[in-house]
PDB file of C-alpha atoms in Angstrom:
ATOM      1  CA  UNK P 292       9.640  -4.053  65.609  1.00 37.00           C
ATOM      2  CA  UNK P 293       8.937  -1.446  68.332  1.00 41.00           C
ATOM      3  CA  UNK P 294      11.750   0.845  69.368  1.00 42.00           C
ATOM      4  CA  UNK P 295      12.779   0.740  73.008  1.00 41.00           C
ATOM      5  CA  UNK P 296      13.176   4.217  74.460  1.00 45.00           C
ATOM      6  CA  UNK P 297      16.305   4.410  76.551  1.00 46.00           C
ATOM      7  CA  UNK P 298      16.456   6.830  79.465  1.00 52.00           C
ATOM      8  CA  UNK P 299      19.244   9.348  79.737  1.00 55.00           C
ATOM      9  CA  UNK P 300      20.573   7.616  82.839  1.00 54.00           C
ATOM     10  CA  UNK P 301      20.901   4.309  80.978  1.00 51.00           C
ATOM     11  CA  UNK P 302      22.604   6.020  78.042  1.00 51.00           C
ATOM     12  CA  UNK P 303      24.959   7.877  80.356  1.00 50.00           C
ATOM     13  CA  UNK P 304      25.818   4.745  82.316  1.00 48.00           C
ATOM     14  CA  UNK P 305      26.433   2.689  79.211  1.00 48.00           C
ATOM     15  CA  UNK P 306      28.612   5.414  77.698  1.00 48.00           C
ATOM     16  CA  UNK P 307      30.660   5.827  80.872  1.00 46.00           C
ATOM     17  CA  UNK P 308      31.251   2.197  81.719  1.00 45.00           C
ATOM     18  CA  UNK P 309      34.396   0.705  80.292  1.00 39.00           C
ATOM     19  CA  UNK P 310      35.705  -2.743  80.913  1.00 40.00           C
ATOM     20  CA  UNK P 311      39.017  -4.414  80.319  1.00 37.00           C
ATOM     21  CA  UNK P 312      37.710  -7.438  78.475  1.00 37.00           C
ATOM     22  CA  UNK P 313      40.392  -9.817  77.318  1.00 37.00           C
ATOM     23  CA  UNK P 314      38.158 -12.422  75.752  1.00 40.00           C
ATOM     24  CA  UNK P 315      39.285 -14.621  72.924  1.00 43.00           C
ATOM     25  CA  UNK P 316      36.494 -14.213  70.390  1.00 45.00           C
ATOM     26  CA  UNK P 317      38.400 -15.676  67.446  1.00 48.00           C
ATOM     27  CA  UNK P 318      36.129 -18.744  67.202  1.00 49.00           C
ATOM     28  CA  UNK P 319      32.891 -16.796  67.234  1.00 52.00           C
ATOM     29  CA  UNK P 320      30.918 -15.677  64.200  1.00 56.00           C
ATOM     30  CA  UNK P 321      30.113 -11.957  63.766  1.00 52.00           C
ATOM     31  CA  UNK P 322      26.433 -11.142  64.380  1.00 57.00           C
ATOM     32  CA  UNK P 323      26.437  -8.870  61.325  1.00 61.00           C
ATOM     33  CA  UNK P 324      29.202  -8.258  58.748  1.00 64.00           C
ATOM     34  CA  UNK P 325      29.590  -4.604  59.781  1.00 67.00           C
ATOM     35  CA  UNK P 326      29.621  -5.376  63.507  1.00 63.00           C
ATOM     36  CA  UNK P 327      32.533  -6.680  65.544  1.00 63.00           C
ATOM     37  CA  UNK P 328      32.618 -10.299  66.614  1.00 70.00           C
ATOM     38  CA  UNK P 329      29.941 -11.185  69.136  1.00 71.00           C
ATOM     39  CA  UNK P 330      31.136 -11.003  72.729  1.00 75.00           C
ATOM     40  CA  UNK P 331      30.195 -13.720  75.217  1.00 84.00           C
ATOM     41  CA  UNK P 332      29.585 -12.195  78.653  1.00 87.00           C
ATOM     42  CA  UNK P 333      31.046 -13.993  81.653  1.00 91.00           C
ATOM     43  CA  UNK P 334      29.624 -13.884  85.174  1.00 93.00           C
ATOM     44  CA  UNK P 335      32.588 -11.686  86.119  1.00 93.00           C
ATOM     45  CA  UNK P 336      31.740  -9.227  83.317  1.00 92.00           C
ATOM     46  CA  UNK P 337      28.146  -9.006  84.534  1.00 93.00           C
ATOM     47  CA  UNK P 338      29.343  -8.440  88.111  1.00 93.00           C
ATOM     48  CA  UNK P 339      31.565  -5.616  86.863  1.00 93.00           C
ATOM     49  CA  UNK P 340      28.611  -4.108  85.033  1.00 94.00           C
ATOM     50  CA  UNK P 341      26.421  -4.237  88.153  1.00 95.00           C
ATOM     51  CA  UNK P 342      29.159  -2.612  90.216  1.00 94.00           C
ATOM     52  CA  UNK P 343      29.757  -0.003  87.511  1.00 94.00           C
ATOM     53  CA  UNK P 344      26.062   0.891  87.355  1.00 95.00           C
ATOM     54  CA  UNK P 345      25.960   1.388  91.132  1.00 94.00           C
ATOM     55  CA  UNK P 346      29.166   3.396  91.130  1.00 92.00           C
ATOM     56  CA  UNK P 347      28.180   5.591  88.192  1.00 92.00           C
ATOM     57  CA  UNK P 348      24.703   6.245  89.546  1.00 93.00           C
ATOM     58  CA  UNK P 349      26.088   7.333  92.905  1.00 91.00           C
ATOM     59  CA  UNK P 350      28.706   9.516  91.195  1.00 90.00           C
ATOM     60  CA  UNK P 351      26.160  11.179  88.938  1.00 91.00           C
ATOM     61  CA  UNK P 352      23.769  11.834  91.838  1.00 89.00           C
ATOM     62  CA  UNK P 353      26.580  13.414  93.847  1.00 89.00           C
ATOM     63  CA  UNK P 354      27.653  15.625  90.931  1.00 90.00           C
ATOM     64  CA  UNK P 355      25.633  18.840  91.019  1.00 88.00           C
ATOM     65  CA  UNK P 356      26.188  19.287  87.286  1.00 91.00           C
ATOM     66  CA  UNK P 357      23.989  16.246  86.579  1.00 91.00           C
ATOM     67  CA  UNK P 358      20.776  17.163  84.769  1.00 92.00           C
ATOM     68  CA  UNK P 359      17.460  16.988  86.564  1.00 91.00           C
ATOM     69  CA  UNK P 360      16.264  14.285  84.183  1.00 93.00           C
ATOM     70  CA  UNK P 361      19.222  12.023  85.018  1.00 92.00           C
ATOM     71  CA  UNK P 362      18.703  12.658  88.749  1.00 91.00           C
ATOM     72  CA  UNK P 363      15.003  11.799  88.384  1.00 92.00           C
ATOM     73  CA  UNK P 364      15.853   8.536  86.613  1.00 93.00           C
ATOM     74  CA  UNK P 365      18.458   7.722  89.277  1.00 93.00           C
ATOM     75  CA  UNK P 366      15.851   8.370  91.964  1.00 94.00           C
ATOM     76  CA  UNK P 367      13.350   6.036  90.288  1.00 95.00           C
ATOM     77  CA  UNK P 368      15.995   3.320  89.936  1.00 96.00           C
ATOM     78  CA  UNK P 369      17.197   3.635  93.553  1.00 96.00           C
ATOM     79  CA  UNK P 370      13.633   3.649  94.912  1.00 96.00           C
ATOM     80  CA  UNK P 371      12.577   0.569  92.941  1.00 96.00           C
ATOM     81  CA  UNK P 372      12.127  -2.617  94.964  1.00 96.00           C
ATOM     82  CA  UNK P 373      12.226  -4.809  91.860  1.00 94.00           C
ATOM     83  CA  UNK P 374      14.116  -8.052  92.426  1.00 94.00           C
ATOM     84  CA  UNK P 375      13.362  -9.649  89.043  1.00 93.00           C
ATOM     85  CA  UNK P 376      15.408  -7.483  86.699  1.00 93.00           C
ATOM     86  CA  UNK P 377      19.098  -8.429  86.543  1.00 92.00           C
ATOM     87  CA  UNK P 378      20.291  -4.822  86.865  1.00 95.00           C
ATOM     88  CA  UNK P 379      17.745  -3.404  89.316  1.00 96.00           C
ATOM     89  CA  UNK P 380      19.067  -1.419  92.267  1.00 96.00           C
ATOM     90  CA  UNK P 381      18.325  -4.116  94.830  1.00 96.00           C
ATOM     91  CA  UNK P 382      19.801  -6.885  92.686  1.00 96.00           C
ATOM     92  CA  UNK P 383      22.981  -4.856  92.099  1.00 95.00           C
ATOM     93  CA  UNK P 384      23.250  -4.233  95.856  1.00 94.00           C
ATOM     94  CA  UNK P 385      22.666  -7.911  96.649  1.00 95.00           C
ATOM     95  CA  UNK P 386      25.439  -9.038  94.305  1.00 94.00           C
ATOM     96  CA  UNK P 387      27.816  -6.531  95.914  1.00 93.00           C
ATOM     97  CA  UNK P 388      26.765  -7.623  99.432  1.00 93.00           C
ATOM     98  CA  UNK P 389      25.560  -4.102 100.200  1.00 93.00           C
ATOM     99  CA  UNK P 390      22.658  -3.191 102.439  1.00 95.00           C
ATOM    100  CA  UNK P 391      20.330  -1.674  99.847  1.00 95.00           C
ATOM    101  CA  UNK P 392      18.387   0.340 102.449  1.00 95.00           C
ATOM    102  CA  UNK P 393      21.521   1.999 103.886  1.00 94.00           C
ATOM    103  CA  UNK P 394      22.803   2.770 100.397  1.00 93.00           C
ATOM    104  CA  UNK P 395      19.373   4.050  99.359  1.00 94.00           C
ATOM    105  CA  UNK P 396      19.239   6.294 102.447  1.00 94.00           C
ATOM    106  CA  UNK P 397      22.701   7.643 101.654  1.00 92.00           C
ATOM    107  CA  UNK P 398      21.822   8.379  98.033  1.00 91.00           C
ATOM    108  CA  UNK P 399      18.594  10.106  99.090  1.00 92.00           C
ATOM    109  CA  UNK P 400      20.490  12.231 101.618  1.00 91.00           C
ATOM    110  CA  UNK P 401      22.961  13.338  98.932  1.00 89.00           C
ATOM    111  CA  UNK P 402      20.054  14.158  96.609  1.00 89.00           C
ATOM    112  CA  UNK P 403      18.330  16.197  99.348  1.00 89.00           C
ATOM    113  CA  UNK P 404      21.529  18.087 100.120  1.00 88.00           C
ATOM    114  CA  UNK P 405      22.138  18.845  96.441  1.00 84.00           C
ATOM    115  CA  UNK P 406      18.563  20.032  95.908  1.00 82.00           C
ATOM    116  CA  UNK P 407      19.006  22.640  98.658  1.00 77.00           C
ATOM    117  CA  UNK P 408      22.153  24.050  97.045  1.00 67.00           C
TER     118      UNK P 408
END
């Protein structure tokens, strides 16, 4: 089975996002004996994840300590016009009722300002 290479931005976002899940998983079977019980994602959980990805990406772009590689990945994600992937920039904006172009312009302005510093 091929290994999927995860970008630093994805790893950072996944590590930083925390959710207050209060799901009752007592009736579900573990996916593997050494793993915790499988979690069933709700629509609300997925909405929180989309919002968290947007929020974390904007925070990391604004933070001048963010590595160039993470900024490059954030730039690629923000500039993508993909509407088919469930966690693409435009899909995340649409679910949050945000104007993707205004948010994109704002993120790009912050990136330009930080690159001059």
